[in-house]
Structures are given as C-alpha cells and as structure tokens.
C-alpha cells in the first residue's frame, strides 16, 4: 500500500479508506494469539527478530513488541 501511495502521491490512509468503501478485505492488523505463540517458539529456538518477522509476515519491531507483552527476555543485539 505504501508503494501505491508513493506512486500516486497520496496518503496510505486515503487508499485504505477507498479499499474499505469498495468492500475489499484487508489483512487483520496485528498478530493473533497463534502467531504470537509461533513467534515465541521461533525466537526462543534462537531465530532473530528479523527472521521471525519474515517468516510470519511482520516487522521485527512488531515481533519484539508482542514478545515483550509475553514477558519473553530479549537477547542482546549482536555487537552491542
């Protein structure tokens, strides 16, 4: 959606509103409980936040936020 907004020089919320008016189904916002469970499992097994996010279709930032809600201890970032 962001790419389309840039191409048309309009805000992404304008596109979202037009899609909603047209009855186009949009993906749910945020992660459901099963996705968070899977993210916890992946992260605890040693995968990075970025890898977990790629596998589940979310950003590393979203994954981190959801894991913190579940009180999952974050590993230090490499090089920090």
Coordinates of N, CA and C in Angstrom, one line a residue:
X1 N 0.8 -1.2 0.0 CA 0.0 0.0 0.0 C 0.9 1.3 0.0
X2 N 2.0 1.2 0.7 CA 2.9 2.4 0.8 C 3.5 2.7 -0.6
X3 N 3.8 1.6 -1.4 CA 4.3 1.8 -2.7 C 3.3 2.5 -3.6
X4 N 2.0 2.1 -3.5 CA 1.0 2.7 -4.3 C 0.8 4.2 -3.9
X5 N 0.8 4.4 -2.6 CA 0.7 5.8 -2.1 C 1.8 6.7 -2.7
X6 N 3.0 6.2 -2.7 CA 4.1 7.0 -3.2 C 3.9 7.2 -4.7
X7 N 3.5 6.2 -5.5 CA 3.3 6.3 -6.9 C 2.3 7.4 -7.2
X8 N 1.2 7.4 -6.5 CA 0.1 8.3 -6.7 C 0.1 9.6 -6.0
X9 N 1.2 9.7 -5.1 CA 1.4 10.9 -4.3 C 0.2 11.2 -3.5
X10 N -0.3 10.2 -2.8 CA -1.4 10.3 -1.8 C -1.1 9.6 -0.6
X11 N -1.8 9.8 0.5 CA -1.5 9.2 1.8 C -2.1 7.8 1.8
X12 N -1.4 6.9 2.5 CA -1.8 5.5 2.5 C -3.2 5.3 3.2
X13 N -3.6 6.2 4.1 CA -4.9 6.1 4.7 C -6.0 6.4 3.7
X14 N -5.7 7.2 2.7 CA -6.6 7.5 1.6 C -6.9 6.3 0.8
X15 N -5.9 5.5 0.6 CA -6.0 4.3 -0.1 C -6.8 3.3 0.7
X16 N -6.5 3.2 2.0 CA -7.2 2.2 2.9 C -8.6 2.6 2.9
X17 N -9.0 3.8 3.0 CA -10.4 4.2 3.1 C -11.1 3.9 1.8
X18 N -10.5 4.1 0.6 CA -11.1 3.7 -0.6 C -11.3 2.2 -0.8
X19 N -10.3 1.4 -0.3 CA -10.5 0.0 -0.3 C -11.6 -0.5 0.6
X20 N -11.7 0.2 1.7 CA -12.8 -0.2 2.7 C -14.2 0.1 2.1
X21 N -14.3 1.3 1.5 CA -15.5 1.7 0.8 C -15.9 0.7 -0.3
X22 N -14.9 0.2 -1.0 CA -15.1 -0.7 -2.1 C -15.4 -2.1 -1.6
X23 N -15.3 -2.4 -0.3 CA -15.5 -3.7 0.3 C -14.4 -4.7 0.1
X24 N -13.2 -4.1 -0.2 CA -12.0 -5.0 -0.3 C -11.5 -5.4 1.1
X25 N -11.4 -6.7 1.2 CA -10.9 -7.3 2.5 C -9.4 -6.9 2.7
X26 N -9.1 -6.4 3.9 CA -7.7 -6.1 4.2 C -7.2 -7.1 5.3
X27 N -5.9 -7.3 5.3 CA -5.4 -8.2 6.3 C -5.6 -7.6 7.7
X28 N -5.8 -8.5 8.7 CA -6.0 -8.0 10.0 C -4.8 -7.3 10.5
X29 N -5.0 -6.3 11.3 CA -3.9 -5.6 11.9 C -3.4 -6.3 13.2
X30 N -2.1 -6.4 13.3 CA -1.5 -7.0 14.5 C -1.5 -8.5 14.3
X31 N -1.0 -9.1 15.4 CA -0.8 -10.6 15.4 C -1.9 -11.2 16.2
X32 N -2.4 -12.4 15.8 CA -3.3 -13.1 16.6 C -2.6 -14.0 17.6
X33 N -3.2 -14.6 18.5 CA -2.6 -15.4 19.6 C -1.7 -16.6 19.0
X34 N -2.2 -17.2 18.0 CA -1.5 -18.3 17.4 C -0.2 -17.8 16.8
X35 N -0.2 -16.7 16.1 CA 1.0 -16.1 15.5 C 2.0 -15.7 16.6
X36 N 1.5 -15.2 17.7 CA 2.4 -14.8 18.8 C 3.0 -16.0 19.4
X37 N 2.2 -17.1 19.6 CA 2.8 -18.4 20.1 C 3.9 -18.9 19.2
X38 N 3.7 -18.8 17.9 CA 4.7 -19.2 16.9 C 5.9 -18.4 17.0
X39 N 5.7 -17.1 17.1 CA 6.8 -16.1 17.3 C 7.7 -16.4 18.5
X40 N 7.0 -16.7 19.6 CA 7.7 -17.1 20.8 C 8.6 -18.3 20.6
X41 N 8.0 -19.3 20.0 CA 8.6 -20.6 19.7 C 9.9 -20.4 18.8
X42 N 9.7 -19.6 17.8 CA 10.8 -19.3 16.9 C 11.9 -18.6 17.6
X43 N 11.6 -17.5 18.3 CA 12.6 -16.7 19.0 C 13.3 -17.5 20.0
X44 N 12.6 -18.2 20.8 CA 13.2 -19.0 21.9 C 14.2 -20.0 21.3
X45 N 13.8 -20.5 20.1 CA 14.7 -21.5 19.5 C 16.0 -20.9 18.9
X46 N 16.1 -19.6 18.9 CA 17.3 -18.9 18.5 C 17.2 -18.1 17.3
X47 N 16.1 -18.0 16.7 CA 16.0 -17.2 15.5 C 16.0 -15.7 15.9
X48 N 16.4 -14.8 15.0 CA 16.4 -13.4 15.2 C 15.0 -12.8 15.1
X49 N 14.8 -11.6 15.6 CA 13.5 -11.0 15.5 C 13.2 -10.7 14.0
X50 N 14.2 -10.4 13.2 CA 14.0 -10.1 11.8 C 13.6 -11.4 11.1
X51 N 14.2 -12.5 11.4 CA 13.9 -13.8 10.8 C 12.5 -14.2 11.2
X52 N 12.2 -14.1 12.4 CA 10.8 -14.4 12.9 C 9.8 -13.6 12.2
X53 N 10.1 -12.3 12.1 CA 9.2 -11.4 11.4 C 9.0 -11.8 9.9
X54 N 10.1 -12.1 9.2 CA 10.0 -12.5 7.8 C 9.1 -13.8 7.7
X55 N 9.3 -14.7 8.6 CA 8.5 -16.0 8.5 C 7.1 -15.8 8.7
X56 N 6.7 -14.8 9.6 CA 5.3 -14.6 9.9 C 4.7 -13.4 9.2
X57 N 5.5 -12.6 8.5 CA 4.9 -11.5 7.7 C 4.7 -10.2 8.5
X58 N 5.6 -10.0 9.5 CA 5.5 -8.8 10.4 C 6.9 -8.3 10.5
X59 N 7.0 -7.0 10.9 CA 8.3 -6.4 11.1 C 8.9 -7.0 12.4
X60 N 10.2 -6.8 12.5 CA 11.0 -7.2 13.7 C 10.4 -6.4 14.9
X61 N 10.1 -5.2 14.7 CA 9.6 -4.3 15.7 C 8.3 -4.8 16.3
X62 N 7.4 -5.3 15.4 CA 6.1 -5.9 15.9 C 6.3 -7.1 16.6
X63 N 7.2 -8.0 16.2 CA 7.6 -9.2 16.8 C 8.1 -8.9 18.2
X64 N 9.0 -8.0 18.3 CA 9.6 -7.6 19.6 C 8.5 -7.1 20.6
X65 N 7.6 -6.3 20.1 CA 6.6 -5.7 21.0 C 5.7 -6.9 21.5
X66 N 5.3 -7.8 20.6 CA 4.5 -8.9 21.1 C 5.2 -9.8 22.0
X67 N 6.5 -10.1 21.8 CA 7.2 -10.9 22.7 C 7.4 -10.3 24.1
X68 N 7.6 -9.0 24.1 CA 7.7 -8.3 25.4 C 6.4 -8.4 26.2
X69 N 5.3 -8.3 25.4 CA 4.0 -8.5 26.1 C 3.8 -9.8 26.8
X70 N 4.5 -10.8 26.2 CA 4.5 -12.2 26.8 C 5.7 -12.4 27.8
X71 N 6.4 -11.3 28.1 CA 7.5 -11.3 29.1 C 8.6 -12.2 28.6
X72 N 8.8 -12.3 27.3 CA 10.0 -13.0 26.8 C 11.2 -12.2 26.9
X73 N 12.3 -12.7 27.5 CA 13.5 -12.0 27.7 C 14.2 -11.8 26.3
X74 N 14.5 -10.6 26.0 CA 15.2 -10.3 24.7 C 16.7 -10.6 24.9
X75 N 17.2 -11.2 23.8 CA 18.7 -11.4 23.7 C 19.3 -10.0 23.3
X76 N 20.6 -9.8 23.7 CA 21.3 -8.6 23.3 C 21.5 -8.6 21.8
X77 N 21.5 -7.5 21.2 CA 21.7 -7.4 19.8 C 23.2 -7.7 19.5
X78 N 23.5 -8.3 18.4 CA 24.9 -8.6 18.1 C 25.7 -7.3 18.0
X79 N 26.9 -7.2 18.6 CA 27.7 -6.0 18.5 C 27.4 -5.0 19.6
X80 N 26.4 -5.2 20.4 CA 26.0 -4.2 21.4 C 26.5 -4.6 22.7

